[in-house]
């Protein structure tokens, strides 16, 4: 089952005074005041949940039943907070790569405002100092446990962006408005924690089909919806309508069972990176493994014997870059049952493996017309039927990818199969092991299929 960062009273800067002895009662009373309607069939509880607070069915629920509705006025965003006017006026100065700065400033202000209308909602937040995202792990531990998974590199980028955003945009803004931001919220550490919280608990309203070209919507905090834990095989879904956001059951939920939302189709490396937890193997049906695009190039280079072959290979690679099929930082994504980047991987194997003469013609035509052949289809079941040269290049790429991990599949299997040993691992060690193991199982399946 999925586990999440434990939810406790928020240890934010407003944390003066005693914690609410019954934060759930305070939250439910607040829900009534703001018109957030919870079905009598559900309860916010710590009992019967996979982690901390969650939502549990008090009676059996049928698909399509409304679990709760959150009026838009109860959402916490840059548009509903008490400094919304200022954030709107200063919008130009608050633009950033993440697009999250206005919401984060709203949270920084509301957390320290003694009479914030959202205080009862904050009381159900996890304790900020105990979030389990890998960005809070010591760097050495992160590298040691998650080497090869893609998480350490993603975290390094996050940390650099957070630091840059804080010192160039957020801190100057807070210092320009000292009446709205007390000195105790002007802290990079707190900003880190709130970024992680927004990563894990905020929602982003999808764009309408005709708005596809627009910038994505800014994130929002959705009280009640962010209490639900995640499972790939979820039983509820959030629907957006003009006046409110509605959580609706998508499967029958028996009495006493927990209600799970989905955070999207997330591989375990994405879950641990953004939410601080994973789904143990084999529960996460959305798990994937990445093969870096440059790794396929490296595998192809290993097959070249003379300088002329090497130069031709680089020419093929540049042509693939021009077609926007590959890039220096991209990855081919392999799921358990499908290749999620099928078009890109097919094109890459085809161009890197075709005879030189064919490549010349191909390049002159600037790529191919739609000549996709059935035998070139990269579904998982079709991989054994691929041309031998394609299979060999794919296999060599998988072998190079497996070398990037600090441990092999057998070492991870031994830890997982020995319950006594597994139980002695720290929580972080267990989570990291699940990430590595899920990825290696997908890569080893590819090895078998390309044999």
Short mmCIF file of C-alpha atoms in Angstrom, two decimals:
data_model
loop_
_atom_site.label_atom_id
_atom_site.label_comp_id
_atom_site.label_asym_id
_atom_site.label_seq_id
_atom_site.Cartn_x
_atom_site.Cartn_y
_atom_site.Cartn_z
CA UNK A 1 0.00 0.00 0.00
CA UNK A 2 1.11 3.58 -0.53
CA UNK A 3 2.47 5.44 2.42
CA UNK A 4 2.85 9.16 2.78
CA UNK A 5 4.59 11.66 4.99
CA UNK A 6 2.81 11.45 8.32
CA UNK A 7 0.31 14.26 8.81
CA UNK A 8 0.72 16.15 12.06
CA UNK A 9 0.06 19.70 13.15
CA UNK A 10 2.03 22.10 10.96
CA UNK A 11 5.19 23.27 12.67
CA UNK A 12 5.08 26.56 10.81
CA UNK A 13 6.14 29.98 12.02
CA UNK A 14 2.64 30.69 13.34
CA UNK A 15 3.12 27.76 15.69
CA UNK A 16 2.92 29.86 18.84
CA UNK A 17 0.69 28.49 21.59
CA UNK A 18 -0.46 24.93 22.13
CA UNK A 19 -1.49 22.74 19.24
CA UNK A 20 -5.21 22.18 18.86
CA UNK A 21 -6.00 19.11 21.00
CA UNK A 22 -8.46 17.93 18.34
CA UNK A 23 -7.41 19.33 14.94
CA UNK A 24 -9.97 17.18 13.09
CA UNK A 25 -12.89 18.69 15.02
CA UNK A 26 -11.51 22.17 14.36
CA UNK A 27 -11.12 21.38 10.66
CA UNK A 28 -14.66 19.94 10.34
CA UNK A 29 -16.10 23.01 12.09
CA UNK A 30 -14.15 25.21 9.63
CA UNK A 31 -15.52 23.11 6.71
CA UNK A 32 -19.07 23.87 7.84
CA UNK A 33 -18.31 27.60 8.11
CA UNK A 34 -16.86 27.82 4.57
CA UNK A 35 -19.52 25.60 2.96
CA UNK A 36 -17.23 22.62 2.31
CA UNK A 37 -19.70 19.74 2.30
CA UNK A 38 -18.48 16.29 3.37
CA UNK A 39 -20.74 13.32 2.68
CA UNK A 40 -22.01 11.70 5.91
CA UNK A 41 -20.57 8.46 4.49
CA UNK A 42 -16.94 9.60 4.92
CA UNK A 43 -14.76 10.52 7.87
CA UNK A 44 -11.36 12.18 8.30
CA UNK A 45 -9.37 9.80 10.45
CA UNK A 46 -5.97 8.45 11.47
CA UNK A 47 -7.45 4.98 12.05
CA UNK A 48 -7.64 2.61 9.09
CA UNK A 49 -5.38 4.73 6.86
CA UNK A 50 -2.01 3.88 5.31
CA UNK A 51 -0.35 7.02 6.70
CA UNK A 52 -1.32 9.80 9.10
CA UNK A 53 -4.63 11.45 8.30
CA UNK A 54 -6.72 10.04 5.50
CA UNK A 55 -10.36 9.63 4.59
CA UNK A 56 -12.30 6.44 5.35
CA UNK A 57 -15.75 5.24 4.23
CA UNK A 58 -18.15 5.06 7.20
CA UNK A 59 -20.71 3.27 4.99
CA UNK A 60 -20.34 1.57 1.62
CA UNK A 61 -20.04 4.00 -1.29
CA UNK A 62 -21.06 3.42 -4.93
CA UNK A 63 -19.23 4.69 -8.04
CA UNK A 64 -20.37 8.20 -8.97
CA UNK A 65 -21.28 9.18 -5.41
CA UNK A 66 -20.11 12.60 -4.24
CA UNK A 67 -17.66 12.33 -1.32
CA UNK A 68 -17.22 16.06 -0.76
CA UNK A 69 -17.45 19.39 -2.58
CA UNK A 70 -15.03 22.28 -1.99
CA UNK A 71 -16.40 25.72 -2.93
CA UNK A 72 -13.87 27.79 -4.87
CA UNK A 73 -13.83 30.42 -2.11
CA UNK A 74 -12.40 27.79 0.29
CA UNK A 75 -9.42 27.04 -1.99
CA UNK A 76 -6.17 28.65 -0.85
CA UNK A 77 -4.40 30.30 -3.77
CA UNK A 78 -2.81 33.56 -4.83
CA UNK A 79 -6.34 34.71 -5.80
CA UNK A 80 -8.11 33.90 -2.51
CA UNK A 81 -5.48 34.79 0.13
CA UNK A 82 -5.62 38.06 2.07
CA UNK A 83 -2.79 39.63 0.01
CA UNK A 84 -4.31 38.68 -3.39
CA UNK A 85 -4.51 42.31 -4.55
CA UNK A 86 -0.81 42.91 -3.91
CA UNK A 87 0.19 39.61 -5.57
CA UNK A 88 -1.87 40.55 -8.64
CA UNK A 89 -0.35 44.05 -8.85
CA UNK A 90 3.19 42.66 -8.52
CA UNK A 91 2.54 39.68 -10.82
CA UNK A 92 5.22 40.73 -13.33
CA UNK A 93 7.94 40.86 -10.66
CA UNK A 94 6.93 37.44 -9.26
CA UNK A 95 7.33 35.42 -12.45
CA UNK A 96 9.68 32.47 -12.11
CA UNK A 97 10.61 29.18 -13.74
CA UNK A 98 8.34 27.19 -11.40
CA UNK A 99 5.36 29.56 -11.57
CA UNK A 100 4.76 28.81 -7.88
CA UNK A 101 6.07 32.01 -6.25
CA UNK A 102 2.67 33.76 -5.79
CA UNK A 103 1.16 30.70 -4.04
CA UNK A 104 4.27 30.27 -1.87
CA UNK A 105 4.12 33.95 -0.82
CA UNK A 106 0.41 33.50 -0.04
CA UNK A 107 1.30 30.54 2.23
CA UNK A 108 4.20 32.40 3.89
CA UNK A 109 1.85 35.27 4.70
CA UNK A 110 -1.14 33.20 5.86
CA UNK A 111 1.03 30.90 8.02
CA UNK A 112 2.22 33.79 10.17
CA UNK A 113 -1.00 35.84 10.12
CA UNK A 114 -2.47 35.40 13.63
CA UNK A 115 -6.06 35.47 12.37
CA UNK A 116 -5.64 33.61 9.08
CA UNK A 117 -8.99 32.12 8.04
CA UNK A 118 -7.07 28.99 6.99
CA UNK A 119 -5.57 28.21 10.43
CA UNK A 120 -7.86 25.17 11.08
CA UNK A 121 -6.81 23.80 7.66
CA UNK A 122 -3.11 24.29 8.47
CA UNK A 123 -3.62 22.26 11.66
CA UNK A 124 -4.02 19.10 9.52
CA UNK A 125 -0.88 19.74 7.49
CA UNK A 126 2.11 17.46 8.02
CA UNK A 127 4.81 18.78 10.32
CA UNK A 128 7.02 20.76 7.95
CA UNK A 129 10.25 19.74 9.67
CA UNK A 130 9.45 16.05 9.12
CA UNK A 131 8.73 15.91 5.39
CA UNK A 132 10.43 12.89 3.80
CA UNK A 133 11.22 14.16 0.31
CA UNK A 134 14.76 13.22 -0.77
CA UNK A 135 15.57 16.95 -0.93
CA UNK A 136 15.72 16.79 2.90
CA UNK A 137 18.01 13.74 3.01
CA UNK A 138 21.74 14.34 3.47
CA UNK A 139 23.33 14.54 0.01
CA UNK A 140 25.57 11.52 0.62
CA UNK A 141 22.61 9.36 1.70
CA UNK A 142 20.57 10.49 -1.30
CA UNK A 143 23.38 9.58 -3.72
CA UNK A 144 24.15 6.29 -2.00
CA UNK A 145 20.54 5.01 -1.83
CA UNK A 146 19.15 6.44 -5.07
CA UNK A 147 22.13 6.32 -7.44
CA UNK A 148 21.00 5.39 -10.96
CA UNK A 149 17.30 6.14 -10.32
CA UNK A 150 17.32 9.72 -11.65
CA UNK A 151 16.23 11.14 -8.27
CA UNK A 152 19.55 12.70 -7.10
CA UNK A 153 19.88 14.64 -10.37
CA UNK A 154 16.26 15.87 -10.18
CA UNK A 155 16.78 16.98 -6.55
CA UNK A 156 20.00 18.86 -7.37
CA UNK A 157 18.11 20.84 -10.03
CA UNK A 158 15.27 21.55 -7.58
CA UNK A 159 17.63 22.78 -4.84
CA UNK A 160 19.46 25.11 -7.23
CA UNK A 161 16.17 26.52 -8.57
CA UNK A 162 14.67 26.95 -5.07
CA UNK A 163 17.74 28.81 -3.83
CA UNK A 164 17.85 31.07 -6.88
CA UNK A 165 14.09 31.79 -6.72
CA UNK A 166 14.25 32.55 -2.99
CA UNK A 167 17.16 34.99 -3.07
CA UNK A 168 16.28 36.72 -6.35
CA UNK A 169 12.47 37.02 -6.03
CA UNK A 170 10.94 35.86 -2.74
CA UNK A 171 13.23 37.39 -0.10
CA UNK A 172 13.41 40.84 -1.79
CA UNK A 173 9.58 40.85 -2.01
CA UNK A 174 9.18 39.93 1.69
CA UNK A 175 11.76 42.55 2.71
CA UNK A 176 9.87 45.17 0.68
CA UNK A 177 6.69 44.33 2.66
CA UNK A 178 7.88 43.80 6.27
CA UNK A 179 4.37 44.52 7.62
CA UNK A 180 3.06 41.42 5.77
CA UNK A 181 5.98 39.01 6.35
CA UNK A 182 7.44 38.81 9.85
CA UNK A 183 11.20 38.07 10.12
CA UNK A 184 10.46 34.50 11.22
CA UNK A 185 9.08 33.54 7.79
CA UNK A 186 12.06 35.01 5.94
CA UNK A 187 14.00 31.75 5.89
CA UNK A 188 15.34 29.62 3.05
CA UNK A 189 14.72 26.49 5.18
CA UNK A 190 11.01 27.30 5.56
CA UNK A 191 10.81 28.14 1.85
CA UNK A 192 12.30 24.70 1.02
CA UNK A 193 9.69 23.05 3.22
CA UNK A 194 6.80 24.95 1.63
CA UNK A 195 8.05 24.11 -1.88
CA UNK A 196 8.02 20.41 -0.88
CA UNK A 197 4.55 20.82 0.61
CA UNK A 198 3.22 22.47 -2.57
CA UNK A 199 4.90 19.71 -4.61
CA UNK A 200 3.13 17.02 -2.59
CA UNK A 201 -0.19 18.55 -1.62
CA UNK A 202 -1.24 21.16 -4.19
CA UNK A 203 -3.48 20.59 -7.22
CA UNK A 204 -3.26 22.05 -10.70
CA UNK A 205 -6.49 22.61 -12.56
CA UNK A 206 -6.19 21.08 -16.06
CA UNK A 207 -6.53 23.44 -19.03
CA UNK A 208 -9.59 23.15 -21.27
CA UNK A 209 -8.89 21.52 -24.64
CA UNK A 210 -9.07 24.85 -26.47
CA UNK A 211 -6.58 26.38 -23.99
CA UNK A 212 -3.77 23.93 -24.79
CA UNK A 213 -1.46 26.72 -25.95
CA UNK A 214 -1.85 28.65 -22.67
CA UNK A 215 0.54 28.55 -19.72
CA UNK A 216 -0.48 25.86 -17.18
CA UNK A 217 -2.75 27.00 -14.35
CA UNK A 218 -1.08 28.04 -11.08
CA UNK A 219 -1.18 25.44 -8.28
CA UNK A 220 -3.83 25.64 -5.55
CA UNK A 221 -4.27 24.17 -2.10
CA UNK A 222 -7.54 22.22 -1.92
CA UNK A 223 -8.64 21.56 1.69
CA UNK A 224 -10.09 18.04 2.22
CA UNK A 225 -8.81 16.82 -1.20
CA UNK A 226 -5.21 16.92 0.01
CA UNK A 227 -6.07 14.64 2.94
CA UNK A 228 -6.56 11.69 0.57
CA UNK A 229 -3.60 9.34 0.14
CA UNK A 230 -2.53 8.04 -3.30
CA UNK A 231 -2.74 4.66 -5.01
CA UNK A 232 -2.25 3.82 -8.69
CA UNK A 233 -5.42 1.70 -8.29
CA UNK A 234 -7.38 4.62 -6.76
CA UNK A 235 -11.12 4.71 -5.97
CA UNK A 236 -11.86 8.46 -6.18
CA UNK A 237 -11.15 11.33 -8.54
CA UNK A 238 -11.26 15.15 -8.31
CA UNK A 239 -13.56 16.90 -10.79
CA UNK A 240 -13.41 20.63 -11.53
CA UNK A 241 -16.58 22.69 -12.11
CA UNK A 242 -17.16 26.48 -12.23
CA UNK A 243 -18.37 26.81 -8.62
CA UNK A 244 -16.61 24.00 -6.79
CA UNK A 245 -14.22 21.05 -6.90
CA UNK A 246 -15.89 17.67 -6.35
CA UNK A 247 -14.33 14.42 -5.15
CA UNK A 248 -16.30 11.56 -6.68
CA UNK A 249 -16.03 7.79 -6.10
CA UNK A 250 -14.82 5.88 -9.18
CA UNK A 251 -15.15 2.35 -7.74
CA UNK A 252 -17.30 0.71 -5.06
CA UNK A 253 -15.74 1.50 -1.64
CA UNK A 254 -16.72 -0.92 1.13
CA UNK A 255 -17.41 0.35 4.63
CA UNK A 256 -14.18 0.83 6.62
CA UNK A 257 -11.98 1.09 3.51
CA UNK A 258 -9.74 4.05 2.85
CA UNK A 259 -10.54 6.48 0.03
CA UNK A 260 -7.61 7.01 -2.37
CA UNK A 261 -7.10 9.71 -4.96
CA UNK A 262 -4.51 9.53 -7.72
CA UNK A 263 -1.76 12.10 -8.23
CA UNK A 264 -1.53 11.01 -11.87
CA UNK A 265 0.37 8.17 -13.57
CA UNK A 266 3.49 8.32 -11.43
CA UNK A 267 6.52 6.04 -11.48
CA UNK A 268 8.03 5.33 -8.06
CA UNK A 269 11.01 7.64 -8.72
CA UNK A 270 8.54 10.48 -9.35
CA UNK A 271 6.48 9.60 -6.25
CA UNK A 272 9.50 9.68 -3.95
CA UNK A 273 10.90 12.82 -5.57
CA UNK A 274 7.66 14.84 -5.44
CA UNK A 275 5.69 13.24 -2.60
CA UNK A 276 8.23 11.53 -0.36
CA UNK A 277 6.82 7.96 -0.59
CA UNK A 278 6.57 5.00 -2.99
CA UNK A 279 4.21 2.11 -3.71
CA UNK A 280 5.93 -1.18 -2.85
CA UNK A 281 6.63 -3.63 -5.68
CA UNK A 282 4.53 -4.81 -7.51
CA UNK A 283 1.64 -2.45 -6.55
CA UNK A 284 2.63 0.51 -8.72
CA UNK A 285 1.35 -0.48 -12.15
CA UNK A 286 2.52 2.93 -13.48
CA UNK A 287 6.17 2.31 -12.59
CA UNK A 288 8.78 3.01 -15.29
CA UNK A 289 12.52 2.80 -15.91
CA UNK A 290 14.48 5.36 -17.92
CA UNK A 291 17.23 4.74 -20.44
CA UNK A 292 19.04 8.02 -20.99
CA UNK A 293 19.10 8.96 -24.66
CA UNK A 294 22.86 9.59 -24.52
CA UNK A 295 23.27 6.03 -23.15
CA UNK A 296 21.89 4.64 -26.43
CA UNK A 297 24.38 6.83 -28.29
CA UNK A 298 27.16 5.52 -26.04
CA UNK A 299 26.07 1.90 -26.69
CA UNK A 300 26.08 2.57 -30.45
CA UNK A 301 29.55 4.16 -30.23
CA UNK A 302 30.85 1.02 -28.55
CA UNK A 303 29.99 -0.83 -31.76
CA UNK A 304 32.09 1.46 -33.98
CA UNK A 305 35.56 0.24 -34.94
CA UNK A 306 37.08 3.06 -37.01
CA UNK A 307 36.96 6.87 -36.90
CA UNK A 308 34.79 7.08 -40.06
CA UNK A 309 32.09 4.93 -38.39
CA UNK A 310 32.24 7.13 -35.30
CA UNK A 311 31.81 10.30 -37.37
CA UNK A 312 28.86 8.78 -39.24
CA UNK A 313 27.27 7.84 -35.92
CA UNK A 314 27.54 11.44 -34.69
CA UNK A 315 26.01 12.59 -37.98
CA UNK A 316 23.07 10.21 -37.42
CA UNK A 317 22.69 11.51 -33.86
CA UNK A 318 22.65 15.14 -35.00
CA UNK A 319 20.00 14.21 -37.56
CA UNK A 320 17.86 12.67 -34.79
CA UNK A 321 18.32 15.88 -32.76
CA UNK A 322 17.13 17.88 -35.78
CA UNK A 323 14.04 15.63 -36.00
CA UNK A 324 13.53 16.36 -32.25
CA UNK A 325 13.57 12.65 -31.47
CA UNK A 326 16.53 12.86 -29.02
CA UNK A 327 18.31 15.40 -26.82
CA UNK A 328 21.29 15.46 -24.50
CA UNK A 329 19.09 15.44 -21.38
CA UNK A 330 16.16 13.31 -22.56
CA UNK A 331 15.30 9.73 -21.63
CA UNK A 332 13.46 6.83 -23.23
CA UNK A 333 10.75 5.76 -20.78
CA UNK A 334 9.90 2.07 -20.45
CA UNK A 335 6.83 0.88 -18.54
CA UNK A 336 5.95 -2.63 -17.50
CA UNK A 337 3.67 -3.21 -20.48
CA UNK A 338 4.60 -0.49 -22.97
CA UNK A 339 7.33 1.85 -24.16
CA UNK A 340 5.98 5.29 -23.27
CA UNK A 341 8.38 6.99 -25.73
CA UNK A 342 7.75 4.49 -28.51
CA UNK A 343 8.02 6.98 -31.40
CA UNK A 344 11.35 8.40 -30.19
CA UNK A 345 12.94 5.04 -29.40
CA UNK A 346 11.78 3.48 -32.70
CA UNK A 347 13.22 6.39 -34.67
CA UNK A 348 16.51 6.22 -32.75
CA UNK A 349 17.01 2.48 -33.22
CA UNK A 350 16.05 2.76 -36.87
CA UNK A 351 18.43 5.65 -37.69
CA UNK A 352 21.38 4.34 -35.65
CA UNK A 353 21.07 0.80 -37.08
CA UNK A 354 20.24 1.39 -40.77
CA UNK A 355 22.92 0.77 -43.42
CA UNK A 356 24.98 3.86 -44.38
CA UNK A 357 23.53 4.06 -47.90
CA UNK A 358 19.97 3.90 -46.58
CA UNK A 359 20.78 6.66 -44.06
CA UNK A 360 22.05 8.94 -46.89
CA UNK A 361 18.75 8.53 -48.79
CA UNK A 362 16.79 8.89 -45.60
CA UNK A 363 18.63 12.11 -44.70
CA UNK A 364 18.09 13.53 -48.19
CA UNK A 365 14.35 12.97 -47.76
CA UNK A 366 14.56 14.77 -44.37
CA UNK A 367 13.16 11.78 -42.50
CA UNK A 368 10.47 9.39 -43.53
CA UNK A 369 6.96 9.49 -44.75
CA UNK A 370 4.55 7.55 -42.56
CA UNK A 371 6.05 4.13 -43.33
CA UNK A 372 5.70 2.56 -39.93
CA UNK A 373 5.89 -1.20 -40.31
CA UNK A 374 4.24 -3.69 -38.02
CA UNK A 375 7.57 -5.46 -37.35
CA UNK A 376 9.08 -2.13 -36.17
CA UNK A 377 6.37 -1.69 -33.51
CA UNK A 378 7.96 -1.24 -30.10
CA UNK A 379 5.27 -2.74 -27.90
CA UNK A 380 6.81 -4.83 -25.13
CA UNK A 381 5.45 -8.07 -26.65
CA UNK A 382 6.88 -7.18 -30.08
CA UNK A 383 10.47 -6.53 -28.91
CA UNK A 384 11.64 -10.15 -29.54
CA UNK A 385 10.49 -9.74 -33.20
CA UNK A 386 12.60 -6.60 -33.83
CA UNK A 387 15.56 -6.70 -36.23
CA UNK A 388 18.62 -8.30 -34.59
CA UNK A 389 20.63 -5.03 -34.82
CA UNK A 390 17.87 -3.10 -33.02
CA UNK A 391 17.61 -5.74 -30.29
CA UNK A 392 21.39 -5.73 -29.79
CA UNK A 393 21.58 -1.93 -29.48
CA UNK A 394 18.63 -1.90 -27.06
CA UNK A 395 20.21 -4.71 -25.02
CA UNK A 396 23.58 -2.94 -24.82
CA UNK A 397 21.82 0.25 -23.75
CA UNK A 398 20.02 -1.63 -20.95
CA UNK A 399 23.32 -3.19 -19.78
CA UNK A 400 24.96 0.26 -19.63
CA UNK A 401 21.94 1.62 -17.70
CA UNK A 402 22.15 -1.21 -15.14
CA UNK A 403 25.80 -0.29 -14.51
CA UNK A 404 24.73 3.13 -13.18
CA UNK A 405 23.18 1.60 -10.02
CA UNK A 406 25.31 0.99 -6.94
CA UNK A 407 23.79 -2.49 -6.46
CA UNK A 408 22.64 -5.27 -8.78
CA UNK A 409 19.19 -6.85 -8.96
CA UNK A 410 20.18 -9.87 -6.88
CA UNK A 411 21.43 -7.73 -3.96
CA UNK A 412 18.10 -5.86 -3.92
CA UNK A 413 16.13 -9.10 -4.29
CA UNK A 414 17.95 -10.60 -1.29
CA UNK A 415 17.03 -7.59 0.86
CA UNK A 416 13.39 -7.67 -0.22
CA UNK A 417 12.90 -11.41 0.17
CA UNK A 418 14.33 -11.54 3.71
CA UNK A 419 11.55 -10.05 5.85
CA UNK A 420 13.72 -9.89 8.95
CA UNK A 421 16.51 -7.98 7.18
CA UNK A 422 14.02 -5.72 5.36
CA UNK A 423 12.31 -4.79 8.63
CA UNK A 424 15.65 -3.61 10.04
CA UNK A 425 16.19 -1.16 7.17
CA UNK A 426 15.38 2.49 7.85
CA UNK A 427 12.25 3.93 6.23
CA UNK A 428 14.41 5.77 3.66
CA UNK A 429 16.37 2.61 2.85
CA UNK A 430 13.11 0.71 2.28
CA UNK A 431 11.66 3.42 0.02
CA UNK A 432 14.87 3.71 -2.03
CA UNK A 433 15.08 -0.08 -2.36
CA UNK A 434 11.55 -0.18 -3.80
CA UNK A 435 12.44 2.52 -6.37
CA UNK A 436 15.61 0.72 -7.49
CA UNK A 437 14.00 -2.72 -7.55
CA UNK A 438 11.00 -1.65 -9.64
CA UNK A 439 13.25 -0.01 -12.22
CA UNK A 440 15.65 -2.96 -12.40
CA UNK A 441 12.79 -5.43 -12.85
CA UNK A 442 11.63 -3.48 -15.93
CA UNK A 443 15.20 -3.31 -17.29
CA UNK A 444 15.77 -7.04 -16.69
CA UNK A 445 12.49 -7.81 -18.50
CA UNK A 446 13.95 -5.88 -21.47
CA UNK A 447 17.14 -7.95 -21.23
CA UNK A 448 15.12 -11.14 -21.50
CA UNK A 449 13.12 -9.81 -24.46
CA UNK A 450 16.23 -8.72 -26.37
CA UNK A 451 18.14 -11.96 -25.73
#
